[in-house]
XYZ file of C-alpha atoms in Angstrom:
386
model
C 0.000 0.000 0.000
C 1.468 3.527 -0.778
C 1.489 6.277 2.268
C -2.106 7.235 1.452
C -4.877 4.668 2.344
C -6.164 3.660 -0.443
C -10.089 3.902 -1.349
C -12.246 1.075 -1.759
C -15.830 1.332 -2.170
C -17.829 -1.755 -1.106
C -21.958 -2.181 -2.256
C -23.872 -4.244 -0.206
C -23.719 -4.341 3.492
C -24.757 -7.453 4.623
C -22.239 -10.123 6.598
C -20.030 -10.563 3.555
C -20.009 -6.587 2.096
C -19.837 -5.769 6.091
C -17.192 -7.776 6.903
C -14.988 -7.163 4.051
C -15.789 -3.346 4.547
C -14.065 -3.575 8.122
C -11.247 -5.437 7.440
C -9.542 -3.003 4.769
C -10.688 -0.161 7.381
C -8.567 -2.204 10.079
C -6.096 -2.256 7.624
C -5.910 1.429 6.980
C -7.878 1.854 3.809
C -10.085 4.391 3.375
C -13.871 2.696 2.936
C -17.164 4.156 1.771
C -19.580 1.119 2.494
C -22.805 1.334 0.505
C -26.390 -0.112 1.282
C -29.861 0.499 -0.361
C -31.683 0.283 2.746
C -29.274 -0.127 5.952
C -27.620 -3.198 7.243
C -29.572 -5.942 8.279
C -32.859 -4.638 6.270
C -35.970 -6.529 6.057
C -35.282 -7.915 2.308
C -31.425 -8.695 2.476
C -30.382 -12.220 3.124
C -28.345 -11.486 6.041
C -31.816 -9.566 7.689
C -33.807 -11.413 10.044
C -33.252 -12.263 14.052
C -30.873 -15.575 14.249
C -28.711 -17.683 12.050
C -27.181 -21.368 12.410
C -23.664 -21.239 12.477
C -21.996 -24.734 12.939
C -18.726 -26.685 11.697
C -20.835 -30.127 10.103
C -20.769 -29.161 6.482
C -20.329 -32.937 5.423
C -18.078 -33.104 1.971
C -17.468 -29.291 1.826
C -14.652 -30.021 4.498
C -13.071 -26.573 3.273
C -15.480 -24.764 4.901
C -14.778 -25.817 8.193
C -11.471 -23.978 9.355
C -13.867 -21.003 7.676
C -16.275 -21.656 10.342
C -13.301 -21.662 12.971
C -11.931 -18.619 12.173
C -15.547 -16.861 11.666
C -15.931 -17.900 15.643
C -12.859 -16.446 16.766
C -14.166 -13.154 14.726
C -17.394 -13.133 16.268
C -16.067 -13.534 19.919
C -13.826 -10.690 18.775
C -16.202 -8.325 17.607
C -18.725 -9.136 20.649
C -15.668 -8.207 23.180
C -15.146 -4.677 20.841
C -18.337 -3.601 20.999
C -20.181 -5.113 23.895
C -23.051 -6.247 21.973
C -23.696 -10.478 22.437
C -23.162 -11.986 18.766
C -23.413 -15.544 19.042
C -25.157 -17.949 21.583
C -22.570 -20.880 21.637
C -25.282 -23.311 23.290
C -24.367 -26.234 20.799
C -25.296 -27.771 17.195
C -27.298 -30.741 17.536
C -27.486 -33.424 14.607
C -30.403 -35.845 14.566
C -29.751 -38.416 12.434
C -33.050 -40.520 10.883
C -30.957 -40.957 7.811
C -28.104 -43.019 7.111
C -26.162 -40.545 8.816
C -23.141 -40.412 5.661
C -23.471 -36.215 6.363
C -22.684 -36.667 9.834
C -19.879 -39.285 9.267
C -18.200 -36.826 6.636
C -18.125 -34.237 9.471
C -16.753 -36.058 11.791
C -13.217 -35.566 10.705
C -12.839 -32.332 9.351
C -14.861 -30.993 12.754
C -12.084 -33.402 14.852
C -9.144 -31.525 12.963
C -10.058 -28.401 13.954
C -9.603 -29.574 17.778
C -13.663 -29.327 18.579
C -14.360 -32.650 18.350
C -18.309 -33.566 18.894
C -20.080 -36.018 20.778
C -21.924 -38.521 19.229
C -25.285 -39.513 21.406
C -26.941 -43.079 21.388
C -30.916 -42.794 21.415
C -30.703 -43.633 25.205
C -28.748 -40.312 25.678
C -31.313 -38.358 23.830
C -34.374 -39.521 25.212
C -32.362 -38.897 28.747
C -30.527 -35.552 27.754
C -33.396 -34.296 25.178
C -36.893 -35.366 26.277
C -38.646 -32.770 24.422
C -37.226 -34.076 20.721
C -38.998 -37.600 19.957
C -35.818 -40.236 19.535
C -37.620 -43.309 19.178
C -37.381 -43.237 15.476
C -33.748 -41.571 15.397
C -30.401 -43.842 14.689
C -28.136 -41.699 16.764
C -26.937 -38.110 17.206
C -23.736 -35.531 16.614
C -23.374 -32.790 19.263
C -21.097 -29.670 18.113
C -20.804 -28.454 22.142
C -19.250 -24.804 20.788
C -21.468 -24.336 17.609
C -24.708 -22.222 17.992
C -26.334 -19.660 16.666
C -25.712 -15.968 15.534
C -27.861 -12.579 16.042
C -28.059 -11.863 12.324
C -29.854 -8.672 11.758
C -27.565 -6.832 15.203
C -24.456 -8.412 13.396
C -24.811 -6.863 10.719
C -25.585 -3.360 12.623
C -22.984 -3.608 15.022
C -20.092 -4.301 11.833
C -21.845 -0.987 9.771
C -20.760 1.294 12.991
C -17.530 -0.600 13.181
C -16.870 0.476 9.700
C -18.051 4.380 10.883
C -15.843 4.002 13.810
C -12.939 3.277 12.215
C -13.781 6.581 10.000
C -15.299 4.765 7.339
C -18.079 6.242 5.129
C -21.240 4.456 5.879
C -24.052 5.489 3.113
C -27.552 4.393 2.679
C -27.852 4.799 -1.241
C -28.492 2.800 -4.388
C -25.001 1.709 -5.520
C -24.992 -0.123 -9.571
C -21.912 -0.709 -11.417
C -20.130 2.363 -13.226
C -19.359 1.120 -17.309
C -15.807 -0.405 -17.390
C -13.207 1.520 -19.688
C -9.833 -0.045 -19.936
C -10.270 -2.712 -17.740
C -11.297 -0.383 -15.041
C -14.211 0.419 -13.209
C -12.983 3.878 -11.208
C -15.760 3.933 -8.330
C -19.667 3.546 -8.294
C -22.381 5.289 -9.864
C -25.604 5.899 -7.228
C -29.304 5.993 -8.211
C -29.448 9.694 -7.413
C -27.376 10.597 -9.792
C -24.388 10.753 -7.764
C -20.649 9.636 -8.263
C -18.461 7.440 -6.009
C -14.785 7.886 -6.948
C -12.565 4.300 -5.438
C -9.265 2.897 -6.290
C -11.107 -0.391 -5.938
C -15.099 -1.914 -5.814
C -16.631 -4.633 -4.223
C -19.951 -5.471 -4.945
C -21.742 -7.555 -2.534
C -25.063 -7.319 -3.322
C -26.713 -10.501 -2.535
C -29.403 -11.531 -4.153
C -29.513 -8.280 -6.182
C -26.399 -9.615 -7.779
C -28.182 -11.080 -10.927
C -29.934 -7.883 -11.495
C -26.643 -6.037 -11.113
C -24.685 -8.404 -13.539
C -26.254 -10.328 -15.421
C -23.531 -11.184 -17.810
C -21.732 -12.884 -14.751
C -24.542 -14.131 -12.779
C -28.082 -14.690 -14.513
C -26.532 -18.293 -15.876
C -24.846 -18.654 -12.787
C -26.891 -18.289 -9.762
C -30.327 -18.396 -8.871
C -32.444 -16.473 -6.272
C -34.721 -18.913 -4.777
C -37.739 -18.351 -2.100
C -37.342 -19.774 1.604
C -39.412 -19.786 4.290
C -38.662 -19.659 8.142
C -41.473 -20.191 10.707
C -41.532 -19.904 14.262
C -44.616 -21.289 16.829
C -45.590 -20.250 20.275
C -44.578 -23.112 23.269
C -46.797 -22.994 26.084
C -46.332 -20.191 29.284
C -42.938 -21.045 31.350
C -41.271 -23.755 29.036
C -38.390 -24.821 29.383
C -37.716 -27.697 27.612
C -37.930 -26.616 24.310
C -36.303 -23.070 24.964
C -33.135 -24.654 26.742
C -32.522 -27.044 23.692
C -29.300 -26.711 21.215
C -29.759 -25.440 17.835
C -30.512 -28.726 16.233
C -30.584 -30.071 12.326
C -31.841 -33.225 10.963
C -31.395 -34.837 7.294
C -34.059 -37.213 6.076
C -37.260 -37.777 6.002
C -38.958 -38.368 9.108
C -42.325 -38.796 8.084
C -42.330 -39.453 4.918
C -42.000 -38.436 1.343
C -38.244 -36.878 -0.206
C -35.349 -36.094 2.054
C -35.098 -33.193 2.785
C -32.943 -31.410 5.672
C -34.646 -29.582 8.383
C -33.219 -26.960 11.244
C -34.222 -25.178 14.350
C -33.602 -22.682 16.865
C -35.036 -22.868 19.919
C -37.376 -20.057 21.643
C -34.790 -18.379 24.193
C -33.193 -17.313 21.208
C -35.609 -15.881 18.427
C -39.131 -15.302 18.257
C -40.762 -18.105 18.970
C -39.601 -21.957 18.715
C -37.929 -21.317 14.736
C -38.287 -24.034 12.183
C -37.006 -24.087 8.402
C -36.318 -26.287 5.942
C -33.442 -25.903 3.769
C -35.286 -27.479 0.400
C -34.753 -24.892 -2.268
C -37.959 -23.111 -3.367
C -39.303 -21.157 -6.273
C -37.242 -18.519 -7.807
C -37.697 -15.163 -6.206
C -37.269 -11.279 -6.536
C -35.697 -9.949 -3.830
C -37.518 -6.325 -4.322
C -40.573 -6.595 -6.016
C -41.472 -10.213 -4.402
C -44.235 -10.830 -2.314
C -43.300 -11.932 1.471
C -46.221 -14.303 2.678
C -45.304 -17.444 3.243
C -46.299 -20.431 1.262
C -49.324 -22.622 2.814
C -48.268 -25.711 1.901
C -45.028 -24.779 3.284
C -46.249 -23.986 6.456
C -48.305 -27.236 6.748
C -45.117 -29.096 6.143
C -43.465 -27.320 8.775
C -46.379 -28.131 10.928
C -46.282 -31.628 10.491
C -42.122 -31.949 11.369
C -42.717 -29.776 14.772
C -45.214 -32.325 15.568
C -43.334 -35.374 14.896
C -40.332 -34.581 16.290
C -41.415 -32.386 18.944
C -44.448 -33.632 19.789
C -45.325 -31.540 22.467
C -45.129 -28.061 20.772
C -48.322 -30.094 18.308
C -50.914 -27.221 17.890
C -48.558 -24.497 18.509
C -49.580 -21.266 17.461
C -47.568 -19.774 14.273
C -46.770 -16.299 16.041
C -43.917 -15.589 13.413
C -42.921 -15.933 9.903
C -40.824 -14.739 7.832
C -39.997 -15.175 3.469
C -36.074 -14.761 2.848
C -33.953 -15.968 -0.323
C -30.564 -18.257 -1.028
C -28.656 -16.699 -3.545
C -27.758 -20.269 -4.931
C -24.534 -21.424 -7.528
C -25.019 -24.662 -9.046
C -22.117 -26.391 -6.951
C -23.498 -24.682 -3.665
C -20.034 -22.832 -3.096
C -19.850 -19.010 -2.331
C -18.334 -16.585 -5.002
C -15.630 -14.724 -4.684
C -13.537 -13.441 -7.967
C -12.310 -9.896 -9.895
C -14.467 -9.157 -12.564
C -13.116 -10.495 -15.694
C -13.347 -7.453 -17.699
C -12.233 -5.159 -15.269
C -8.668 -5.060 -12.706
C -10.359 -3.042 -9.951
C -13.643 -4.447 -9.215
C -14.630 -7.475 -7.239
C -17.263 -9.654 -6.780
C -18.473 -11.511 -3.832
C -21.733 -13.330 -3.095
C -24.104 -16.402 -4.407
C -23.951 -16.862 -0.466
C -25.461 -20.213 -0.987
C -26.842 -20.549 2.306
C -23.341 -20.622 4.235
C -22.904 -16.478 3.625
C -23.945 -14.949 6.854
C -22.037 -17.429 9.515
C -18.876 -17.257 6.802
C -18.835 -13.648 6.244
C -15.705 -12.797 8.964
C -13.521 -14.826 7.095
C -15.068 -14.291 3.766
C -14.704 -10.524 4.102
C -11.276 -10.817 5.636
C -10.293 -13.105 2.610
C -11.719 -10.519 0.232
C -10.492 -7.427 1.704
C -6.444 -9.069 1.552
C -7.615 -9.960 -1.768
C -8.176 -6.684 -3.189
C -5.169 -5.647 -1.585
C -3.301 -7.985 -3.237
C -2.017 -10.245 -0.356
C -0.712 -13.640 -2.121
C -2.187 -16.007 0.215
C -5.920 -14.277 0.011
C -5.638 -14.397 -4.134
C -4.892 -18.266 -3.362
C -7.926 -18.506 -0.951
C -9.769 -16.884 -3.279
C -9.179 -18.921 -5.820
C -11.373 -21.522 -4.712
C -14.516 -19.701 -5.036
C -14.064 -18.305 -8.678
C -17.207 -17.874 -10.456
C -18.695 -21.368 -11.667
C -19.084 -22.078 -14.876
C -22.751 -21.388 -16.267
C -25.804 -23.268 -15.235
C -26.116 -24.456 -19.057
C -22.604 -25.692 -19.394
């Protein structure tokens, strides 16, 4: 870096756009960080009240030192700015499948020096009387796993950013036309200019819209669904559970892979499953949830929790995956263009891998050696025809 910071501009301020803004401020870089409508907002992926974030990730074994190192930033970030983060009350796998996700994990979670504990029915029905184990095989317990405050993540990083004298912006950032192979800075929807040495856009699922040359063939915006139900006055054995995951199909029909978070820590007792829905527009889309959906959902709580049967639905809420074909993030310079960067197709995984994503990106742009090789493994994919 020469004597004067340099200026990078980075569109999109949700846990990857965040994360990556804060890390070139921490490195000295001056950083205008751009957002429609405010970290955390009601449409973006990384909005809502809780995530998952947890080292089984089954063959995508390179993710899991991610999910190490995006612990350690959490933690870090919660001690800075005294706002909790991350409820580390455990990851609990309930296996009704043949458990070959859960084996897969096993070593890459053991390498890290976390290893889990795997539970016999006995110890569930003992340790977990409020999930139904009769019909389970065995379980996987990731003791410092949990889950993440999403939408105060995301607020907390954005002030970080200011803190650090970064220039924090609520305005519509779209990509300036490259000349020369460069991009020179931002144009906003006001009419306004944004001058930067360097770009990042990080835009989510607005990234089709933004370019579709790179990413209408390449990722798709899908619909998902999140419900949470009401347990009874003064319980406490469904709000003291781990977050908890299951693979299968419990009660009949296609596998499919289910997740929860229990009531101390969102708004209600949370329940989603990770099936990939209908394509979706992120601005213009309608947000009520799917019927059928919700009868689904219904039907799991009451199998496997079969106390919270009948539970009031007292929230819902309609977010979207920003999914690649292979299910990997995104990460890559633009082809046509040396000073502008891409980061997104979150997948899924974005929001609990955004510390180490951004911090990957940001020594990326700077040219560090080792973050253009860790980069290198979430190039664009080819396209979804090819």
């Amino acid at each position: 870096m020469s004597d004067a910071p340099r200026h990078v501009a980075v569109v999109g301020a949700g846990a990857l756009g965040g994360w990556t803004a804060l890390h070139l401020a921490r490195r000295g870089c001056r950083v205008t960080l751009v957002d429609a409508w405010g970290p955390g907002h009601a449409r973006a992926s990384s909005g809502g009240e809780t995530r998952v974030i947890r080292r089984g990730y089954g063959p995508r074994a390179h993710y899991v030192p991610l999910v190490t190192r995006a612990l350690e930033l959490w933690r870090g970030m919660e001690a800075e700015s005294g706002a909790q983060l991350l409820d580390a009350r455990g990851v609990l796998w309930l296996v009704s499948d043949d458990g070959s996700f859960e084996k897969e994990s096993l070593p890459a979670i053991t390498a890290e020096g976390a290893p889990p504990e795997v539970l016999e029915t006995d110890d569930l029905a003992r340790d977990y009387p409020a999930i139904r184990s009769d019909d389970l095989r065995w379980a996987m317990l990731e003791p410092d796993a949990g889950a993440l405050f999403a939408r105060r993540g995301c607020e907390v990083v954005w002030d970080a950013v200011a803190a650090l004298g970064g220039d924090v912006r609520i305005a519509h950032g779209v990509p300036r036309p490259i000349e020369g192979r460069r991009c020179g800075g931002v144009d906003l929807a006001d009419g306004g200019r944004l001058d930067a040495d360097a770009v990042v856009f990080a835009g989510g699922p607005w990234m089709p819209r933004l370019f579709p040359d790179l990413f209408a063939d390449r990722v798709t915006v899908t619909r998902q669904e999140v419900f949470s139900f009401g347990p009874p006055p003064g319980d406490r054995a469904h709000m003291e559970l781990p977050v908890w995951a299951e693979h299968g199909s419990p009660f009949g029909g296609e596998p499919t892979f289910w997740y929860g978070i229990p009531g101390g820590l969102s708004r209600g007792f949370k329940l989603g499953e990770d099936t990939l829905g209908p394509e979706f527009d992120p601005e213009a889309g309608e947000r009520r949830v799917d019927r059928d959906r919700l009868e689904r959902a219904r039907a799991y709580l009451a199998h496997r929790f079969p106390s919270l049967e009948g539970a009031p639905l007292i929230d819902s809420k309609v977010c979207q995956y920003t999914q690649a074909p292979d299910g990997e993030l995104v990460l890559d310079r633009h082809p046509d263009a040396d000073d502008l960067w891409v980061l997104g197709a979150g997948s899924g995984h974005a929001y609990k891998l955004g510390p180490p994503m951004g911090e990957i990106a940001a020594g990326a742009v700077l040219g560090d050696a080792d973050a253009l090789a860790a980069a290198g493994r979430f190039a664009l994919p080819a396209t979804a025809q090819s």
